[in-house]
Backbone as ProteinMPNN parsed JSONL, in Angstrom:
{"seq_chain_A": "MTCLRRPRACRIIAFASFAVALGVIAPAAAQSVSVRQPWIRGTIAGQKATGAYMEISSTAFARLVAAESPAAGAVEIHNMKMEAGVMKMAAVTGIDVLPGKPVHLAPGGYHLMLLELKRPLKAGERVPLRLSFELANGRRESLRLDAEVRDLAGKPPHAH", "coords_chain_A": {"N_chain_A": [[219.031, 125.602, -55.569], [221.066, 128.548, -55.652], [223.392, 130.317, -57.551], [223.909, 132.693, -56.428], [223.533, 132.601, -53.827], [225.339, 130.238, -52.994], [227.986, 130.442, -53.955], [230.388, 129.193, -54.047], [229.986, 126.348, -53.986], [228.965, 126.483, -56.68], [231.077, 126.936, -58.086], [232.584, 124.662, -57.804], [230.912, 122.707, -58.858], [230.797, 123.618, -61.57], [233.704, 123.516, -62.194], [233.964, 120.896, -61.961], [232.065, 119.703, -64.003], [233.395, 120.86, -66.386], [235.73, 119.654, -65.967], [235.194, 116.846, -66.335], [234.108, 117.148, -69.435], [236.4, 117.715, -70.794], [237.544, 115.462, -69.944], [239.277, 114.833, -68.257], [238.652, 113.942, -65.954], [237.037, 110.682, -65.831], [234.03, 109.886, -66.61], [231.807, 107.246, -65.119], [230.545, 105.769, -66.803], [231.951, 105.797, -68.965], [233.215, 103.032, -69.845], [234.828, 101.358, -72.434], [235.177, 98.678, -73.351], [233.748, 95.673, -73.335], [232.761, 92.043, -72.579], [231.47, 89.304, -73.785], [229.837, 85.968, -72.837], [231.887, 84.808, -70.861], [233.961, 81.907, -70.047], [235.258, 79.022, -68.908], [237.213, 76.028, -68.547], [236.503, 73.263, -67.158], [238.037, 71.359, -64.744], [240.207, 68.416, -63.732], [240.874, 66.452, -60.54], [244.414, 67.483, -59.475], [245.053, 68.527, -61.801], [246.885, 71.533, -62.875], [246.489, 73.718, -64.567], [244.474, 75.67, -66.883], [242.122, 76.59, -69.414], [240.558, 79.951, -70.277], [237.774, 81.605, -71.801], [236.259, 83.576, -74.452], [234.463, 86.219, -75.75], [235.486, 89.609, -76.682], [234.757, 93.034, -77.104], [234.786, 96.368, -77.954], [234.48, 99.829, -78.231], [236.46, 101.489, -78.655], [240.056, 101.616, -79.666], [241.457, 99.136, -78.307], [243.748, 97.17, -75.955], [244.262, 94.116, -74.522], [245.994, 93.533, -71.893], [246.671, 92.32, -69.529], [245.923, 89.879, -67.044], [244.077, 88.323, -64.29], [243.082, 86.314, -61.651], [241.475, 85.137, -58.437], [241.322, 82.318, -58.032], [243.714, 81.243, -59.639], [247.267, 81.014, -59.651], [248.601, 82.58, -61.363], [247.753, 84.452, -64.473], [248.028, 84.147, -68.0], [248.253, 85.755, -71.273], [247.463, 83.951, -73.915], [248.214, 82.245, -77.268], [247.51, 80.11, -79.601], [248.599, 78.125, -82.385], [249.295, 76.652, -85.895], [252.258, 75.61, -86.945], [254.382, 74.948, -88.972], [252.899, 72.226, -89.085], [252.634, 71.681, -86.811], [250.598, 71.954, -83.832], [251.222, 74.843, -81.66], [251.569, 76.337, -78.562], [251.709, 79.546, -77.096], [252.986, 82.156, -74.975], [251.805, 85.649, -75.181], [252.289, 89.297, -75.418], [249.914, 90.581, -75.547], [246.536, 91.514, -76.498], [245.324, 92.697, -79.532], [242.372, 95.004, -79.442], [239.954, 95.797, -81.869], [237.901, 98.4, -82.554], [234.82, 97.794, -83.017], [235.076, 95.56, -83.916], [234.909, 92.441, -82.566], [237.308, 90.303, -80.649], [237.697, 86.883, -80.331], [238.349, 84.702, -77.98], [238.899, 81.471, -77.987], [239.0, 78.041, -77.567], [242.293, 76.74, -79.716], [243.016, 78.966, -80.203], [243.324, 82.554, -79.606], [243.451, 82.822, -76.075], [243.067, 82.657, -72.416], [245.433, 81.621, -70.054], [244.993, 80.004, -67.221], [247.059, 79.534, -64.529], [248.738, 77.709, -62.062], [246.728, 76.736, -60.685], [244.449, 76.976, -57.721], [242.757, 74.88, -56.81], [240.59, 72.44, -57.796], [238.675, 73.209, -60.527], [234.92, 72.836, -60.781], [232.448, 72.049, -63.273], [229.537, 74.407, -63.319], [230.084, 76.146, -61.42], [231.251, 79.712, -60.622], [233.937, 81.656, -61.844], [235.69, 84.362, -60.61], [237.289, 86.95, -62.698], [239.712, 89.565, -63.496], [240.182, 91.575, -66.45], [242.679, 93.614, -67.636], [243.28, 96.385, -69.543], [244.551, 98.617, -72.018], [244.412, 101.462, -73.437], [244.077, 103.541, -76.231], [244.552, 105.962, -75.926], [246.763, 105.861, -73.598], [245.674, 105.49, -71.432], [244.445, 103.202, -68.624], [242.409, 100.298, -68.301], [240.089, 98.307, -66.472], [238.604, 95.475, -66.0], [235.867, 93.511, -64.457], [234.594, 90.178, -64.329], [232.713, 87.609, -63.944], [233.644, 84.116, -64.761], [231.952, 81.277, -66.162], [232.389, 77.958, -65.281], [232.809, 75.21, -67.276], [232.251, 72.097, -68.434], [234.766, 69.233, -69.327], [234.725, 68.93, -71.688], [233.98, 71.316, -72.43], [231.591, 72.296, -72.693], [228.386, 73.899, -71.75], [226.638, 73.679, -68.522], [224.029, 71.508, -67.804], [220.789, 72.617, -67.752], [218.103, 72.531, -65.677]], "CA_chain_A": [[220.864, 126.524, -55.324], [221.24, 129.413, -56.788], [224.636, 130.962, -57.274], [224.457, 133.734, -55.585], [223.441, 132.077, -52.593], [226.425, 129.696, -52.896], [229.011, 130.787, -55.062], [231.79, 128.199, -53.771], [229.286, 125.424, -54.426], [228.823, 126.607, -58.308], [232.369, 127.004, -58.819], [232.924, 123.445, -57.725], [230.055, 122.309, -59.903], [231.113, 124.087, -62.628], [235.07, 122.873, -62.309], [233.848, 119.214, -62.022], [231.464, 119.375, -65.425], [234.548, 121.158, -67.097], [237.105, 118.438, -66.285], [234.538, 115.979, -67.259], [234.011, 117.174, -70.603], [237.677, 117.666, -70.919], [238.192, 113.846, -70.141], [240.272, 114.648, -66.993], [237.906, 113.001, -64.671], [236.17, 109.579, -66.743], [232.37, 109.1, -65.956], [232.059, 105.7, -65.145], [229.753, 104.931, -67.919], [232.874, 105.676, -70.047], [233.868, 101.808, -70.307], [234.817, 101.08, -73.684], [235.36, 97.334, -73.643], [232.744, 94.593, -73.12], [232.79, 90.855, -72.788], [230.173, 88.471, -73.849], [229.974, 84.529, -72.982], [233.049, 84.188, -70.667], [233.84, 80.539, -69.277], [236.414, 78.529, -68.283], [237.156, 74.753, -69.11], [236.541, 72.382, -66.075], [239.628, 70.391, -64.537], [240.425, 67.06, -63.02], [241.991, 67.019, -59.548], [245.696, 67.484, -59.657], [245.544, 69.631, -62.694], [247.009, 72.814, -62.137], [245.825, 74.949, -65.386], [243.061, 75.519, -67.839], [241.902, 77.803, -70.389], [239.305, 80.66, -70.171], [237.417, 81.773, -73.224], [235.195, 84.592, -74.112], [234.33, 87.304, -76.82], [236.109, 90.984, -76.198], [234.594, 94.089, -78.194], [235.482, 97.604, -77.539], [233.877, 100.601, -78.886], [237.52, 102.35, -79.235], [241.11, 100.711, -79.737], [241.916, 98.642, -76.59], [244.83, 95.954, -75.951], [244.226, 93.246, -73.602], [247.573, 93.527, -71.343], [247.017, 91.527, -68.407], [244.455, 89.042, -66.67], [244.372, 87.743, -62.814], [242.092, 85.699, -61.014], [241.848, 84.477, -57.276], [241.828, 80.997, -58.498], [245.067, 80.84, -60.187], [248.598, 82.113, -59.081], [248.907, 83.494, -62.458], [246.962, 84.1, -65.456], [248.697, 84.617, -69.276], [247.565, 85.499, -72.401], [248.203, 82.781, -75.063], [247.902, 82.099, -78.537], [247.716, 78.55, -80.432], [248.746, 78.425, -83.951], [250.068, 75.865, -86.503], [253.452, 75.748, -87.197], [255.546, 73.229, -89.465], [251.786, 70.762, -89.073], [252.504, 71.109, -85.365], [250.127, 73.223, -82.715], [252.236, 75.543, -80.857], [250.935, 77.416, -77.782], [252.823, 80.272, -76.443], [252.526, 83.197, -74.218], [251.787, 86.707, -76.072], [252.027, 90.474, -74.515], [248.721, 91.115, -75.261], [245.677, 91.385, -77.962], [244.792, 93.941, -80.02], [240.713, 95.04, -79.661], [239.654, 97.246, -82.804], [236.517, 99.108, -82.481], [233.566, 97.143, -83.745], [235.685, 93.734, -84.537], [235.094, 91.501, -81.634], [237.974, 89.123, -80.873], [236.982, 85.581, -79.875], [239.181, 83.883, -77.354], [238.486, 80.446, -78.136], [239.919, 76.709, -78.145], [242.776, 76.302, -80.59], [243.308, 80.465, -80.77], [243.835, 83.291, -78.35], [242.727, 82.395, -74.792], [243.756, 83.017, -70.979], [245.755, 80.607, -69.129], [245.091, 80.232, -65.664], [248.335, 78.703, -64.059], [249.027, 77.036, -60.622], [245.31, 76.494, -59.808], [244.591, 76.792, -56.191], [241.893, 73.877, -56.645], [239.837, 72.049, -59.18], [237.383, 73.708, -60.927], [234.044, 72.022, -61.23], [231.473, 72.595, -63.685], [228.316, 75.2, -62.835], [230.64, 77.384, -60.643], [231.683, 80.961, -61.372], [235.278, 82.389, -61.147], [236.008, 85.865, -60.781], [238.407, 87.308, -63.599], [239.734, 90.905, -63.732], [241.525, 91.889, -67.466], [243.346, 95.032, -67.666], [243.103, 97.003, -71.299], [245.418, 99.701, -72.251], [243.516, 102.151, -74.535], [244.74, 104.345, -77.299], [245.089, 107.363, -74.933], [247.546, 105.508, -72.726], [244.806, 105.005, -70.07], [244.156, 101.675, -68.374], [240.793, 100.365, -68.078], [240.047, 97.189, -65.917], [237.067, 95.151, -66.373], [235.703, 92.691, -63.76], [233.657, 89.678, -64.8], [232.406, 86.182, -63.491], [233.057, 83.043, -65.811], [231.1, 80.325, -66.027], [233.107, 76.887, -65.44], [231.925, 74.374, -68.293], [232.565, 70.836, -68.431], [235.936, 68.992, -69.658], [234.565, 69.107, -73.09], [233.364, 73.207, -72.925], [229.802, 72.114, -72.876], [228.178, 74.594, -70.489], [226.198, 72.786, -67.388], [222.559, 71.178, -68.312], [219.451, 73.382, -67.2], [217.367, 71.426, -65.099]], "C_chain_A": [[220.664, 127.626, -56.077], [222.859, 129.92, -56.516], [225.503, 131.881, -56.583], [224.178, 133.486, -54.076], [224.585, 131.205, -52.065], [227.277, 129.197, -53.959], [229.885, 130.016, -55.296], [231.28, 126.998, -54.641], [229.208, 125.063, -55.823], [230.137, 126.578, -58.75], [232.894, 125.389, -59.055], [232.494, 122.656, -58.76], [230.513, 122.399, -61.444], [232.343, 123.564, -63.387], [234.865, 121.211, -62.845], [233.485, 119.003, -63.809], [232.775, 119.713, -66.306], [235.314, 119.666, -67.268], [236.53, 116.876, -67.166], [234.452, 116.003, -68.763], [235.396, 117.506, -71.28], [238.427, 115.984, -70.812], [239.099, 113.573, -68.751], [239.619, 113.518, -65.787], [236.901, 111.948, -65.571], [234.905, 109.303, -65.932], [232.582, 107.69, -65.991], [231.44, 105.056, -65.955], [230.715, 105.025, -69.214], [233.392, 104.476, -70.352], [233.487, 101.507, -71.478], [234.718, 99.481, -73.873], [234.306, 96.638, -73.157], [233.268, 93.335, -73.518], [231.57, 89.933, -72.922], [230.852, 87.099, -73.544], [231.489, 84.152, -72.071], [232.946, 82.827, -70.181], [235.059, 79.94, -69.594], [236.178, 76.776, -68.458], [237.744, 74.31, -67.682], [237.888, 71.716, -65.803], [239.327, 69.187, -64.028], [241.347, 67.394, -61.661], [243.55, 66.966, -60.161], [246.124, 68.23, -61.047], [245.854, 71.171, -62.351], [247.187, 74.11, -63.386], [245.026, 74.367, -66.306], [243.147, 76.947, -68.579], [240.873, 78.624, -69.785], [239.428, 81.678, -71.395], [236.297, 82.913, -72.921], [235.313, 85.64, -75.418], [234.474, 88.756, -76.22], [235.354, 92.019, -77.349], [234.883, 95.096, -77.54], [234.967, 98.753, -78.742], [235.113, 101.889, -79.017], [239.002, 101.518, -78.976], [241.407, 100.571, -78.541], [242.91, 97.668, -76.981], [244.63, 95.311, -74.509], [245.876, 93.097, -72.932], [247.794, 92.527, -70.109], [245.649, 90.639, -67.854], [244.921, 88.69, -65.052], [242.976, 87.102, -62.442], [242.484, 85.016, -59.716], [241.646, 82.932, -57.355], [243.187, 80.576, -58.835], [246.082, 81.787, -59.4], [248.771, 82.864, -60.087], [247.831, 83.368, -63.66], [247.931, 84.951, -66.767], [247.702, 84.751, -70.315], [248.168, 84.638, -73.323], [247.826, 83.024, -76.318], [248.134, 80.597, -78.83], [247.78, 78.556, -81.696], [249.22, 77.206, -84.746], [251.039, 76.306, -87.152], [254.087, 74.601, -87.702], [254.216, 72.13, -89.204], [251.692, 70.946, -87.446], [251.899, 72.626, -84.838], [251.101, 73.556, -81.921], [251.43, 76.358, -80.157], [252.162, 78.241, -77.529], [252.057, 81.764, -75.854], [252.863, 84.751, -75.121], [251.518, 88.265, -74.477], [250.546, 90.919, -74.459], [247.764, 90.932, -76.842], [245.26, 92.484, -78.194], [243.119, 93.875, -80.13], [240.399, 96.143, -80.425], [238.275, 97.51, -82.688], [235.361, 98.416, -83.427], [234.07, 95.938, -84.164], [235.889, 93.044, -83.112], [236.147, 90.724, -81.901], [237.488, 88.087, -79.855], [238.326, 85.23, -79.338], [238.389, 82.45, -77.245], [239.463, 78.999, -78.148], [240.831, 76.976, -79.085], [243.198, 78.089, -81.112], [243.939, 80.699, -79.667], [242.913, 82.609, -77.407], [243.526, 82.944, -73.588], [244.121, 81.927, -70.701], [245.772, 80.859, -67.791], [246.053, 78.866, -65.035], [248.03, 78.667, -62.534], [247.574, 77.143, -60.036], [245.43, 76.217, -58.711], [243.912, 75.36, -55.705], [241.165, 73.324, -57.796], [238.692, 72.665, -59.564], [236.419, 73.102, -61.417], [232.945, 72.892, -62.236], [230.022, 72.969, -63.177], [229.123, 75.916, -61.832], [231.378, 78.681, -61.469], [232.994, 81.453, -60.651], [235.281, 83.762, -61.631], [237.442, 86.081, -61.824], [238.477, 88.997, -63.461], [240.949, 91.062, -65.103], [241.602, 93.546, -67.27], [243.538, 95.371, -69.019], [243.855, 98.287, -71.157], [244.644, 100.325, -73.442], [244.666, 103.287, -75.32], [245.32, 105.758, -76.79], [246.133, 107.2, -74.061], [246.948, 104.991, -71.176], [244.691, 103.617, -69.788], [242.967, 101.76, -67.776], [240.863, 98.825, -67.393], [238.528, 96.75, -66.024], [237.063, 93.604, -65.434], [234.942, 92.038, -64.061], [233.595, 88.221, -64.078], [232.609, 85.268, -64.745], [232.503, 81.756, -65.381], [232.341, 78.781, -66.283], [232.058, 76.167, -66.723], [232.749, 72.487, -67.869], [233.859, 70.572, -69.005], [236.298, 69.29, -70.868], [234.047, 70.458, -73.593], [232.144, 73.012, -72.899], [229.535, 72.825, -71.755], [226.966, 73.444, -69.741], [224.363, 72.816, -67.93], [221.647, 72.244, -67.257], [218.386, 72.507, -66.783], [215.762, 72.494, -65.139]], "O_chain_A": [[220.073, 127.571, -57.155], [223.399, 129.881, -55.41], [226.688, 132.018, -56.277], [224.65, 134.233, -53.22], [224.887, 131.299, -50.875], [227.345, 128.141, -54.589], [230.345, 129.889, -56.431], [231.823, 126.63, -55.682], [229.304, 123.922, -56.274], [230.328, 126.156, -59.891], [233.422, 124.945, -60.074], [233.244, 122.011, -59.493], [230.563, 121.49, -62.272], [232.373, 123.246, -64.576], [235.404, 120.578, -63.754], [234.192, 118.445, -64.648], [233.217, 118.771, -66.964], [235.438, 118.893, -68.219], [237.023, 116.171, -68.046], [234.699, 114.964, -69.375], [235.355, 117.536, -72.51], [239.42, 115.513, -71.367], [239.493, 112.494, -68.308], [240.094, 112.633, -65.075], [235.902, 112.5, -66.033], [234.798, 108.668, -64.883], [233.357, 107.075, -66.723], [231.593, 103.836, -66.026], [230.425, 104.498, -70.288], [234.208, 104.584, -71.267], [232.314, 101.356, -71.82], [233.97, 99.161, -74.796], [233.823, 97.284, -72.227], [234.031, 93.227, -74.478], [230.723, 89.933, -72.028], [232.035, 86.89, -73.81], [232.208, 83.271, -72.542], [231.81, 82.479, -69.858], [235.807, 80.346, -70.483], [235.036, 76.316, -68.489], [238.796, 74.645, -67.138], [238.732, 71.591, -66.69], [238.142, 68.891, -63.873], [242.236, 68.243, -61.595], [243.783, 66.43, -61.244], [247.293, 68.478, -61.344], [245.126, 71.869, -61.646], [247.815, 75.155, -63.219], [244.825, 73.182, -66.572], [243.855, 77.944, -68.437], [240.261, 78.158, -68.824], [240.388, 82.289, -71.863], [235.686, 83.182, -71.886], [236.398, 85.734, -75.991], [233.685, 89.117, -75.346], [235.449, 91.664, -78.524], [235.296, 94.884, -76.4], [235.067, 98.535, -79.95], [234.817, 103.024, -79.39], [239.011, 100.753, -78.011], [241.614, 101.478, -77.734], [243.003, 97.305, -78.154], [244.828, 95.957, -73.48], [246.788, 92.564, -73.564], [248.882, 92.048, -69.789], [244.514, 90.82, -68.296], [246.097, 88.822, -64.713], [241.917, 87.442, -62.97], [243.543, 84.392, -59.654], [241.982, 82.392, -56.301], [243.711, 79.597, -58.303], [245.889, 82.835, -58.785], [249.147, 84.003, -59.809], [247.146, 82.356, -63.805], [248.432, 86.064, -66.609], [246.629, 84.15, -70.377], [249.39, 84.635, -73.473], [247.108, 83.998, -76.543], [248.998, 79.982, -78.206], [246.822, 79.104, -82.242], [249.742, 76.473, -83.906], [250.922, 77.271, -87.907], [254.31, 73.545, -87.11], [254.636, 70.977, -89.109], [250.767, 70.413, -86.833], [252.259, 73.776, -85.085], [251.852, 72.701, -81.453], [250.625, 77.083, -80.742], [253.324, 77.859, -77.67], [250.982, 82.27, -76.176], [253.962, 84.964, -75.633], [250.996, 88.29, -73.363], [250.053, 91.514, -73.501], [248.132, 90.428, -77.903], [244.848, 93.271, -77.342], [242.557, 92.961, -80.734], [240.473, 97.288, -79.979], [237.519, 96.541, -82.762], [235.248, 98.729, -84.612], [233.328, 95.25, -84.865], [236.991, 93.11, -82.567], [236.285, 90.307, -83.051], [236.983, 88.365, -78.768], [239.34, 85.384, -80.019], [237.401, 82.316, -76.523], [240.553, 78.978, -78.72], [240.248, 77.798, -79.792], [243.611, 78.349, -82.242], [244.653, 80.002, -78.945], [241.895, 81.99, -77.718], [244.542, 83.617, -73.763], [243.353, 81.004, -70.971], [246.423, 81.75, -67.246], [245.82, 77.658, -65.076], [247.263, 79.415, -61.928], [247.383, 77.645, -58.928], [246.264, 75.389, -58.346], [244.229, 74.759, -54.679], [241.251, 73.968, -58.842], [237.702, 72.606, -58.836], [236.637, 72.642, -62.538], [232.648, 74.074, -62.063], [229.314, 72.093, -62.679], [228.273, 76.524, -61.182], [231.899, 78.653, -62.583], [233.188, 81.621, -59.447], [234.966, 84.191, -62.741], [238.47, 85.42, -61.671], [237.445, 89.656, -63.336], [242.15, 90.813, -64.998], [240.781, 94.373, -66.873], [244.036, 94.48, -69.708], [243.718, 98.96, -70.135], [244.29, 99.599, -74.371], [245.777, 103.66, -74.943], [246.281, 106.41, -77.198], [246.603, 108.245, -73.61], [247.471, 104.407, -70.228], [244.84, 102.825, -70.718], [242.473, 102.642, -67.074], [241.768, 98.116, -67.833], [237.537, 97.476, -66.107], [237.927, 92.738, -65.575], [233.954, 92.723, -64.323], [234.669, 87.797, -63.652], [231.913, 85.492, -65.735], [232.668, 81.301, -64.249], [232.996, 78.644, -67.316], [230.907, 76.501, -67.007], [233.625, 72.112, -67.09], [234.403, 71.628, -69.326], [237.379, 69.692, -71.301], [233.754, 70.735, -74.756], [231.539, 74.031, -73.231], [230.209, 72.611, -70.748], [226.507, 72.505, -70.391], [223.686, 73.778, -68.292], [221.98, 72.507, -66.101], [217.823, 71.776, -67.598], [214.7, 72.028, -64.727]]}, "name": "protein", "num_of_chains": 1, "seq": "MTCLRRPRACRIIAFASFAVALGVIAPAAAQSVSVRQPWIRGTIAGQKATGAYMEISSTAFARLVAAESPAAGAVEIHNMKMEAGVMKMAAVTGIDVLPGKPVHLAPGGYHLMLLELKRPLKAGERVPLRLSFELANGRRESLRLDAEVRDLAGKPPHAH"}
């Protein structure tokens, strides 16, 4: 195609290229946040909550601000810490993820709480999660992933 034969098409392509260069239209490959080894602690019958854990990395400042899963009525971001010799857990509004400094969501620290579970979660299953991040420029970014359900002790299922 030459611009002499299709000037309108060339203008559209030029505008789209310019918009991508300015960051107005974000290319799909611009995802700055990544997650490694997501897992969820398995549950027993009647249990209505469990924790989800993972390692979150980012190439730019990001703040985990929300999470959701079809397996739970609600998902909250929590932190556990020792206060006056007592381990306490509380919801937090978010977790900062600095460039090049992975954040570990692990038992005894930051984690996601899956509340109002709709059914027991069994080792070996995969549970969908959607994490929402706020970036330094105010833009929101979502990341969908499947987390492996591990046994009650947090051990991965045996490979056969």
